[in-house]
Amino acid sequence: KNEVEQSPQNLTAQEGEFITINCSYSVGISALHWLQQHPGGGIVSLFMLSSGKKKHGRLIATINIQEKHSSLHITASHPRDSAVYICAPFGNEKLTFGTGTRLTIIP
Amino acid sequence: DTAVSQTPKYLVTQMGNDKSIKCEQNLGHDTMYWYKQDSKKFLKIMFSYNNKELIINETVPNRFSPKSPDKAHLNLHINSLELGDSAVYFCASSLGGRAHQPQHFGDGTRLSIL
């Protein structure tokens, strides 16, 4: 069993839909990172959080440390949000990566 | 003004050869990382350095040798390349290697072993 599980693995939605990606982890962590990998391969850091909720534009990340669970939400999704979203808990001085969720937003 | 730059972007070579990938960051960070992304797109840490000192060596074969001549550079040398080394290698950097600092990634080096 992976230390970091994401669901769903693949998600296709219509433009404008509300998107939720879930992450469960079994490792001890200091914080959890959400990353976005573009179709071209580049990786961008979206959020780091260790409690509660953070919001950047249309993206919202939440975490429940006790339940070892985090969610990434996208409101009013747009085709440019199509990417792979990766959950990565930070513990023992390193990131441990989930398998990623491939999101496709159809116009 | 690229923040984390890796060279080369693509590397195609024969099994058994030795090759190097270079990474440089101009963000003033003191911690740098090498990650491997396999054919299933799964990312895994290989090494991290803080102020030129090795912090993490994640059970990587001895054929892989990182070298950090200064805080801004972390190069990866690979000896006797094997088919299983085919992957995308990402360099990243952060400030202090801390949990709440974002990591900035290079664009990746796609290594293909023939």
PDB file of N, CA and C in Angstrom, chain B residues 19-103:
ATOM      1  N   LYS B  19      26.953   9.662 -17.803  1.00  0.00           N
ATOM      2  CA  LYS B  19      26.417  10.970 -18.196  1.00  0.00           C
ATOM      3  C   LYS B  19      26.189  11.833 -16.967  1.00  0.00           C
ATOM      4  N   SER B  20      26.123  13.149 -17.203  1.00  0.00           N
ATOM      5  CA  SER B  20      25.855  14.096 -16.129  1.00  0.00           C
ATOM      6  C   SER B  20      24.697  15.011 -16.490  1.00  0.00           C
ATOM      7  N   ILE B  21      23.946  15.394 -15.469  1.00  0.00           N
ATOM      8  CA  ILE B  21      22.888  16.391 -15.605  1.00  0.00           C
ATOM      9  C   ILE B  21      23.242  17.526 -14.653  1.00  0.00           C
ATOM     10  N   LYS B  22      23.137  18.753 -15.159  1.00  0.00           N
ATOM     11  CA  LYS B  22      23.497  19.906 -14.334  1.00  0.00           C
ATOM     12  C   LYS B  22      22.253  20.646 -13.881  1.00  0.00           C
ATOM     13  N   CYS B  23      22.332  21.233 -12.709  1.00  0.00           N
ATOM     14  CA  CYS B  23      21.228  22.024 -12.170  1.00  0.00           C
ATOM     15  C   CYS B  23      21.776  23.256 -11.480  1.00  0.00           C
ATOM     16  N   GLU B  24      21.149  24.366 -11.749  1.00  0.00           N
ATOM     17  CA  GLU B  24      21.550  25.636 -11.144  1.00  0.00           C
ATOM     18  C   GLU B  24      20.302  26.403 -10.736  1.00  0.00           C
ATOM     19  N   GLN B  25      20.356  27.055  -9.576  1.00  0.00           N
ATOM     20  CA  GLN B  25      19.229  27.902  -9.159  1.00  0.00           C
ATOM     21  C   GLN B  25      19.753  29.293  -8.797  1.00  0.00           C
ATOM     22  N   ASN B  26      18.961  30.294  -9.152  1.00  0.00           N
ATOM     23  CA  ASN B  26      19.342  31.690  -8.879  1.00  0.00           C
ATOM     24  C   ASN B  26      18.388  32.339  -7.884  1.00  0.00           C
ATOM     25  N   LEU B  27      17.794  31.502  -7.026  1.00  0.00           N
ATOM     26  CA  LEU B  27      16.806  31.997  -6.056  1.00  0.00           C
ATOM     27  C   LEU B  27      17.420  32.296  -4.701  1.00  0.00           C
ATOM     28  N   GLY B  28      18.695  32.009  -4.547  1.00  0.00           N
ATOM     29  CA  GLY B  28      19.333  32.220  -3.254  1.00  0.00           C
ATOM     30  C   GLY B  28      18.975  31.138  -2.239  1.00  0.00           C
ATOM     31  N   HIS B  29      18.445  30.031  -2.714  1.00  0.00           N
ATOM     32  CA  HIS B  29      18.087  28.926  -1.813  1.00  0.00           C
ATOM     33  C   HIS B  29      19.332  28.179  -1.356  1.00  0.00           C
ATOM     34  N   ASP B  30      19.189  27.477  -0.229  1.00  0.00           N
ATOM     35  CA  ASP B  30      20.331  26.729   0.292  1.00  0.00           C
ATOM     36  C   ASP B  30      20.104  25.222   0.267  1.00  0.00           C
ATOM     37  N   THR B  31      18.939  24.793  -0.175  1.00  0.00           N
ATOM     38  CA  THR B  31      18.629  23.372  -0.216  1.00  0.00           C
ATOM     39  C   THR B  31      18.222  23.006  -1.634  1.00  0.00           C
ATOM     40  N   MET B  32      18.816  21.921  -2.136  1.00  0.00           N
ATOM     41  CA  MET B  32      18.519  21.463  -3.490  1.00  0.00           C
ATOM     42  C   MET B  32      18.254  19.964  -3.477  1.00  0.00           C
ATOM     43  N   TYR B  33      17.482  19.523  -4.464  1.00  0.00           N
ATOM     44  CA  TYR B  33      16.997  18.147  -4.493  1.00  0.00           C
ATOM     45  C   TYR B  33      17.122  17.568  -5.911  1.00  0.00           C
ATOM     46  N   TRP B  34      17.242  16.267  -5.973  1.00  0.00           N
ATOM     47  CA  TRP B  34      17.036  15.531  -7.213  1.00  0.00           C
ATOM     48  C   TRP B  34      15.893  14.550  -7.004  1.00  0.00           C
ATOM     49  N   TYR B  35      14.966  14.556  -7.976  1.00  0.00           N
ATOM     50  CA  TYR B  35      13.836  13.638  -7.973  1.00  0.00           C
ATOM     51  C   TYR B  35      13.846  12.844  -9.271  1.00  0.00           C
ATOM     52  N   LYS B  36      13.307  11.631  -9.201  1.00  0.00           N
ATOM     53  CA  LYS B  36      13.155  10.791 -10.391  1.00  0.00           C
ATOM     54  C   LYS B  36      11.667  10.539 -10.611  1.00  0.00           C
ATOM     55  N   GLN B  37      11.215  10.769 -11.850  1.00  0.00           N
ATOM     56  CA  GLN B  37       9.835  10.463 -12.205  1.00  0.00           C
ATOM     57  C   GLN B  37       9.848   9.317 -13.210  1.00  0.00           C
ATOM     58  N   ASP B  38       9.279   8.190 -12.813  1.00  0.00           N
ATOM     59  CA  ASP B  38       9.374   7.000 -13.646  1.00  0.00           C
ATOM     60  C   ASP B  38       8.310   7.014 -14.747  1.00  0.00           C
ATOM     61  N   SER B  39       8.252   5.928 -15.477  1.00  0.00           N
ATOM     62  CA  SER B  39       7.358   5.864 -16.644  1.00  0.00           C
ATOM     63  C   SER B  39       5.889   5.938 -16.238  1.00  0.00           C
ATOM     64  N   LYS B  40       5.588   5.604 -14.994  1.00  0.00           N
ATOM     65  CA  LYS B  40       4.210   5.717 -14.511  1.00  0.00           C
ATOM     66  C   LYS B  40       3.955   7.082 -13.884  1.00  0.00           C
ATOM     67  N   LYS B  41       4.881   8.000 -14.069  1.00  0.00           N
ATOM     68  CA  LYS B  41       4.751   9.390 -13.613  1.00  0.00           C
ATOM     69  C   LYS B  41       4.851   9.511 -12.096  1.00  0.00           C
ATOM     70  N   PHE B  42       5.408   8.479 -11.436  1.00  0.00           N
ATOM     71  CA  PHE B  42       5.527   8.530  -9.990  1.00  0.00           C
ATOM     72  C   PHE B  42       6.840   9.220  -9.612  1.00  0.00           C
ATOM     73  N   LEU B  43       6.736  10.261  -8.777  1.00  0.00           N
ATOM     74  CA  LEU B  43       7.908  11.021  -8.347  1.00  0.00           C
ATOM     75  C   LEU B  43       8.471  10.444  -7.063  1.00  0.00           C
ATOM     76  N   LYS B  44       9.814  10.415  -6.998  1.00  0.00           N
ATOM     77  CA  LYS B  44      10.445   9.920  -5.772  1.00  0.00           C
ATOM     78  C   LYS B  44      11.741  10.694  -5.551  1.00  0.00           C
ATOM     79  N   ILE B  45      11.993  11.048  -4.309  1.00  0.00           N
ATOM     80  CA  ILE B  45      13.226  11.773  -4.016  1.00  0.00           C
ATOM     81  C   ILE B  45      14.428  10.843  -4.145  1.00  0.00           C
ATOM     82  N   MET B  46      15.522  11.411  -4.655  1.00  0.00           N
ATOM     83  CA  MET B  46      16.773  10.670  -4.730  1.00  0.00           C
ATOM     84  C   MET B  46      17.758  11.231  -3.699  1.00  0.00           C
ATOM     85  N   PHE B  47      18.005  12.541  -3.772  1.00  0.00           N
ATOM     86  CA  PHE B  47      18.994  13.193  -2.912  1.00  0.00           C
ATOM     87  C   PHE B  47      18.497  14.572  -2.510  1.00  0.00           C
ATOM     88  N   SER B  48      18.969  15.035  -1.347  1.00  0.00           N
ATOM     89  CA  SER B  48      18.845  16.450  -1.033  1.00  0.00           C
ATOM     90  C   SER B  48      20.155  16.925  -0.424  1.00  0.00           C
ATOM     91  N   TYR B  49      20.475  18.176  -0.684  1.00  0.00           N
ATOM     92  CA  TYR B  49      21.666  18.827  -0.163  1.00  0.00           C
ATOM     93  C   TYR B  49      21.251  20.125   0.498  1.00  0.00           C
ATOM     94  N   ASN B  50      21.883  20.420   1.636  1.00  0.00           N
ATOM     95  CA  ASN B  50      21.704  21.704   2.284  1.00  0.00           C
ATOM     96  C   ASN B  50      23.073  22.329   2.475  1.00  0.00           C
ATOM     97  N   ASN B  51      23.280  23.512   1.910  1.00  0.00           N
ATOM     98  CA  ASN B  51      24.589  24.171   1.993  1.00  0.00           C
ATOM     99  C   ASN B  51      25.727  23.223   1.615  1.00  0.00           C
ATOM    100  N   LYS B  52      25.557  22.547   0.538  1.00  0.00           N
ATOM    101  CA  LYS B  52      26.547  21.636  -0.046  1.00  0.00           C
ATOM    102  C   LYS B  52      26.716  20.338   0.733  1.00  0.00           C
ATOM    103  N   GLU B  53      25.922  20.142   1.781  1.00  0.00           N
ATOM    104  CA  GLU B  53      26.054  18.932   2.584  1.00  0.00           C
ATOM    105  C   GLU B  53      24.918  17.963   2.255  1.00  0.00           C
ATOM    106  N   LEU B  54      25.258  16.697   2.041  1.00  0.00           N
ATOM    107  CA  LEU B  54      24.254  15.692   1.730  1.00  0.00           C
ATOM    108  C   LEU B  54      23.352  15.459   2.935  1.00  0.00           C
ATOM    109  N   ILE B  55      22.045  15.610   2.736  1.00  0.00           N
ATOM    110  CA  ILE B  55      21.077  15.414   3.802  1.00  0.00           C
ATOM    111  C   ILE B  55      20.327  14.107   3.602  1.00  0.00           C
ATOM    112  N   ILE B  56      19.871  13.866   2.400  1.00  0.00           N
ATOM    113  CA  ILE B  56      19.092  12.665   2.098  1.00  0.00           C
ATOM    114  C   ILE B  56      19.739  11.920   0.939  1.00  0.00           C
ATOM    115  N   ASN B  57      19.913  10.607   1.148  1.00  0.00           N
ATOM    116  CA  ASN B  57      20.330   9.712   0.070  1.00  0.00           C
ATOM    117  C   ASN B  57      19.359   8.541   0.150  1.00  0.00           C
ATOM    118  N   GLU B  58      18.405   8.547  -0.751  1.00  0.00           N
ATOM    119  CA  GLU B  58      17.256   7.658  -0.598  1.00  0.00           C
ATOM    120  C   GLU B  58      17.492   6.331  -1.306  1.00  0.00           C
ATOM    121  N   THR B  59      18.371   5.512  -0.767  1.00  0.00           N
ATOM    122  CA  THR B  59      18.650   4.175  -1.292  1.00  0.00           C
ATOM    123  C   THR B  59      18.789   4.177  -2.809  1.00  0.00           C
ATOM    124  N   VAL B  60      19.604   5.100  -3.277  1.00  0.00           N
ATOM    125  CA  VAL B  60      19.872   5.188  -4.707  1.00  0.00           C
ATOM    126  C   VAL B  60      21.140   4.395  -5.001  1.00  0.00           C
ATOM    127  N   PRO B  61      21.192   3.646  -6.114  1.00  0.00           N
ATOM    128  CA  PRO B  61      22.417   2.891  -6.434  1.00  0.00           C
ATOM    129  C   PRO B  61      23.656   3.784  -6.439  1.00  0.00           C
ATOM    130  N   ASN B  62      24.787   3.187  -6.109  1.00  0.00           N
ATOM    131  CA  ASN B  62      26.053   3.936  -6.065  1.00  0.00           C
ATOM    132  C   ASN B  62      26.447   4.511  -7.417  1.00  0.00           C
ATOM    133  N   ARG B  63      25.830   4.039  -8.477  1.00  0.00           N
ATOM    134  CA  ARG B  63      26.139   4.568  -9.810  1.00  0.00           C
ATOM    135  C   ARG B  63      25.715   6.031  -9.932  1.00  0.00           C
ATOM    136  N   PHE B  64      24.825   6.464  -9.035  1.00  0.00           N
ATOM    137  CA  PHE B  64      24.375   7.852  -9.045  1.00  0.00           C
ATOM    138  C   PHE B  64      25.191   8.631  -8.020  1.00  0.00           C
ATOM    139  N   SER B  65      25.859   9.678  -8.460  1.00  0.00           N
ATOM    140  CA  SER B  65      26.654  10.471  -7.530  1.00  0.00           C
ATOM    141  C   SER B  65      26.332  11.948  -7.719  1.00  0.00           C
ATOM    142  N   PRO B  66      25.684  12.544  -6.718  1.00  0.00           N
ATOM    143  CA  PRO B  66      25.423  13.975  -6.781  1.00  0.00           C
ATOM    144  C   PRO B  66      26.669  14.743  -6.358  1.00  0.00           C
ATOM    145  N   LYS B  67      26.788  15.958  -6.905  1.00  0.00           N
ATOM    146  CA  LYS B  67      27.893  16.820  -6.501  1.00  0.00           C
ATOM    147  C   LYS B  67      27.385  18.244  -6.403  1.00  0.00           C
ATOM    148  N   SER B  68      27.685  18.872  -5.285  1.00  0.00           N
ATOM    149  CA  SER B  68      27.239  20.248  -5.064  1.00  0.00           C
ATOM    150  C   SER B  68      28.462  21.133  -4.850  1.00  0.00           C
ATOM    151  N   PRO B  69      28.959  21.768  -5.914  1.00  0.00           N
ATOM    152  CA  PRO B  69      30.143  22.616  -5.772  1.00  0.00           C
ATOM    153  C   PRO B  69      29.882  23.878  -4.954  1.00  0.00           C
ATOM    154  N   ASP B  70      28.641  24.340  -4.967  1.00  0.00           N
ATOM    155  CA  ASP B  70      28.235  25.482  -4.144  1.00  0.00           C
ATOM    156  C   ASP B  70      26.725  25.416  -3.946  1.00  0.00           C
ATOM    157  N   LYS B  71      26.191  26.354  -3.165  1.00  0.00           N
ATOM    158  CA  LYS B  71      24.759  26.284  -2.809  1.00  0.00           C
ATOM    159  C   LYS B  71      23.845  26.374  -4.023  1.00  0.00           C
ATOM    160  N   ALA B  72      24.337  27.004  -5.076  1.00  0.00           N
ATOM    161  CA  ALA B  72      23.481  27.273  -6.228  1.00  0.00           C
ATOM    162  C   ALA B  72      23.480  26.148  -7.262  1.00  0.00           C
ATOM    163  N   HIS B  73      24.311  25.156  -7.071  1.00  0.00           N
ATOM    164  CA  HIS B  73      24.458  24.087  -8.064  1.00  0.00           C
ATOM    165  C   HIS B  73      24.373  22.714  -7.418  1.00  0.00           C
ATOM    166  N   LEU B  74      23.647  21.819  -8.098  1.00  0.00           N
ATOM    167  CA  LEU B  74      23.630  20.415  -7.695  1.00  0.00           C
ATOM    168  C   LEU B  74      23.576  19.583  -8.964  1.00  0.00           C
ATOM    169  N   ASN B  75      24.684  18.933  -9.249  1.00  0.00           N
ATOM    170  CA  ASN B  75      24.799  18.142 -10.458  1.00  0.00           C
ATOM    171  C   ASN B  75      24.616  16.669 -10.136  1.00  0.00           C
ATOM    172  N   LEU B  76      24.198  15.917 -11.133  1.00  0.00           N
ATOM    173  CA  LEU B  76      23.976  14.483 -10.949  1.00  0.00           C
ATOM    174  C   LEU B  76      24.763  13.724 -11.998  1.00  0.00           C
ATOM    175  N   HIS B  77      25.687  12.894 -11.539  1.00  0.00           N
ATOM    176  CA  HIS B  77      26.478  12.070 -12.449  1.00  0.00           C
ATOM    177  C   HIS B  77      26.009  10.626 -12.332  1.00  0.00           C
ATOM    178  N   ILE B  78      25.836   9.995 -13.472  1.00  0.00           N
ATOM    179  CA  ILE B  78      25.368   8.612 -13.472  1.00  0.00           C
ATOM    180  C   ILE B  78      26.363   7.750 -14.244  1.00  0.00           C
ATOM    181  N   ASN B  79      26.895   6.747 -13.574  1.00  0.00           N
ATOM    182  CA  ASN B  79      27.837   5.819 -14.215  1.00  0.00           C
ATOM    183  C   ASN B  79      27.110   4.579 -14.724  1.00  0.00           C
ATOM    184  N   SER B  80      27.678   3.981 -15.758  1.00  0.00           N
ATOM    185  CA  SER B  80      27.203   2.674 -16.245  1.00  0.00           C
ATOM    186  C   SER B  80      25.681   2.636 -16.370  1.00  0.00           C
ATOM    187  N   LEU B  81      25.172   3.504 -17.189  1.00  0.00           N
ATOM    188  CA  LEU B  81      23.715   3.648 -17.315  1.00  0.00           C
ATOM    189  C   LEU B  81      23.039   2.337 -17.685  1.00  0.00           C
ATOM    190  N   GLU B  82      21.876   2.116 -17.061  1.00  0.00           N
ATOM    191  CA  GLU B  82      21.085   0.908 -17.299  1.00  0.00           C
ATOM    192  C   GLU B  82      19.726   1.302 -17.865  1.00  0.00           C
ATOM    193  N   LEU B  83      19.062   0.318 -18.491  1.00  0.00           N
ATOM    194  CA  LEU B  83      17.759   0.590 -19.102  1.00  0.00           C
ATOM    195  C   LEU B  83      16.785   1.174 -18.083  1.00  0.00           C
ATOM    196  N   GLY B  84      16.847   0.691 -16.854  1.00  0.00           N
ATOM    197  CA  GLY B  84      15.934   1.146 -15.816  1.00  0.00           C
ATOM    198  C   GLY B  84      16.162   2.580 -15.371  1.00  0.00           C
ATOM    199  N   ASP B  85      17.247   3.184 -15.833  1.00  0.00           N
ATOM    200  CA  ASP B  85      17.506   4.584 -15.480  1.00  0.00           C
ATOM    201  C   ASP B  85      16.706   5.538 -16.354  1.00  0.00           C
ATOM    202  N   SER B  86      16.073   5.020 -17.388  1.00  0.00           N
ATOM    203  CA  SER B  86      15.243   5.864 -18.249  1.00  0.00           C
ATOM    204  C   SER B  86      14.115   6.464 -17.421  1.00  0.00           C
ATOM    205  N   ALA B  87      14.042   7.774 -17.400  1.00  0.00           N
ATOM    206  CA  ALA B  87      13.064   8.483 -16.560  1.00  0.00           C
ATOM    207  C   ALA B  87      13.225   9.972 -16.832  1.00  0.00           C
ATOM    208  N   VAL B  88      12.388  10.746 -16.159  1.00  0.00           N
ATOM    209  CA  VAL B  88      12.591  12.194 -16.147  1.00  0.00           C
ATOM    210  C   VAL B  88      13.157  12.565 -14.782  1.00  0.00           C
ATOM    211  N   TYR B  89      14.248  13.293 -14.780  1.00  0.00           N
ATOM    212  CA  TYR B  89      14.907  13.696 -13.546  1.00  0.00           C
ATOM    213  C   TYR B  89      14.654  15.184 -13.322  1.00  0.00           C
ATOM    214  N   PHE B  90      14.117  15.488 -12.142  1.00  0.00           N
ATOM    215  CA  PHE B  90      13.815  16.880 -11.799  1.00  0.00           C
ATOM    216  C   PHE B  90      14.744  17.350 -10.686  1.00  0.00           C
ATOM    217  N   CYS B  91      15.263  18.537 -10.878  1.00  0.00           N
ATOM    218  CA  CYS B  91      15.988  19.237  -9.835  1.00  0.00           C
ATOM    219  C   CYS B  91      15.020  20.230  -9.192  1.00  0.00           C
ATOM    220  N   ALA B  92      15.182  20.486  -7.910  1.00  0.00           N
ATOM    221  CA  ALA B  92      14.345  21.464  -7.219  1.00  0.00           C
ATOM    222  C   ALA B  92      15.171  22.155  -6.145  1.00  0.00           C
ATOM    223  N   SER B  93      14.675  23.295  -5.685  1.00  0.00           N
ATOM    224  CA  SER B  93      15.355  23.978  -4.589  1.00  0.00           C
ATOM    225  C   SER B  93      14.322  24.582  -3.652  1.00  0.00           C
ATOM    226  N   SER B  94      14.740  24.815  -2.426  1.00  0.00           N
ATOM    227  CA  SER B  94      13.875  25.492  -1.462  1.00  0.00           C
ATOM    228  C   SER B  94      14.758  26.214  -0.449  1.00  0.00           C
ATOM    229  N   LEU B  95      14.097  26.985   0.415  1.00  0.00           N
ATOM    230  CA  LEU B  95      14.829  27.740   1.425  1.00  0.00           C
ATOM    231  C   LEU B  95      14.839  26.948   2.720  1.00  0.00           C
ATOM    232  N   GLY B  96      16.003  26.517   3.138  1.00  0.00           N
ATOM    233  CA  GLY B  96      16.135  25.850   4.423  1.00  0.00           C
ATOM    234  C   GLY B  96      15.614  24.433   4.471  1.00  0.00           C
ATOM    235  N   GLY B  97      15.079  23.933   3.349  1.00  0.00           N
ATOM    236  CA  GLY B  97      14.537  22.585   3.373  1.00  0.00           C
ATOM    237  C   GLY B  97      13.383  22.453   4.349  1.00  0.00           C
ATOM    238  N   ARG B  98      12.688  23.549   4.589  1.00  0.00           N
ATOM    239  CA  ARG B  98      11.638  23.540   5.602  1.00  0.00           C
ATOM    240  C   ARG B  98      10.303  23.095   5.018  1.00  0.00           C
ATOM    241  N   ALA B  99       9.458  22.583   5.885  1.00  0.00           N
ATOM    242  CA  ALA B  99       8.174  22.019   5.448  1.00  0.00           C
ATOM    243  C   ALA B  99       7.283  23.054   4.790  1.00  0.00           C
ATOM    244  N   HIS B 100       7.326  24.297   5.269  1.00  0.00           N
ATOM    245  CA  HIS B 100       6.405  25.315   4.767  1.00  0.00           C
ATOM    246  C   HIS B 100       7.004  26.203   3.695  1.00  0.00           C
ATOM    247  N   GLN B 101       8.153  25.818   3.177  1.00  0.00           N
ATOM    248  CA  GLN B 101       8.734  26.564   2.072  1.00  0.00           C
ATOM    249  C   GLN B 101       8.412  25.845   0.770  1.00  0.00           C
ATOM    250  N   PRO B 102       7.972  26.571  -0.248  1.00  0.00           N
ATOM    251  CA  PRO B 102       7.679  25.910  -1.522  1.00  0.00           C
ATOM    252  C   PRO B 102       8.960  25.406  -2.170  1.00  0.00           C
ATOM    253  N   GLN B 103       8.829  24.327  -2.906  1.00  0.00           N
ATOM    254  CA  GLN B 103       9.959  23.853  -3.694  1.00  0.00           C
ATOM    255  C   GLN B 103       9.759  24.334  -5.130  1.00  0.00           C
TER     256      GLN B 103
END
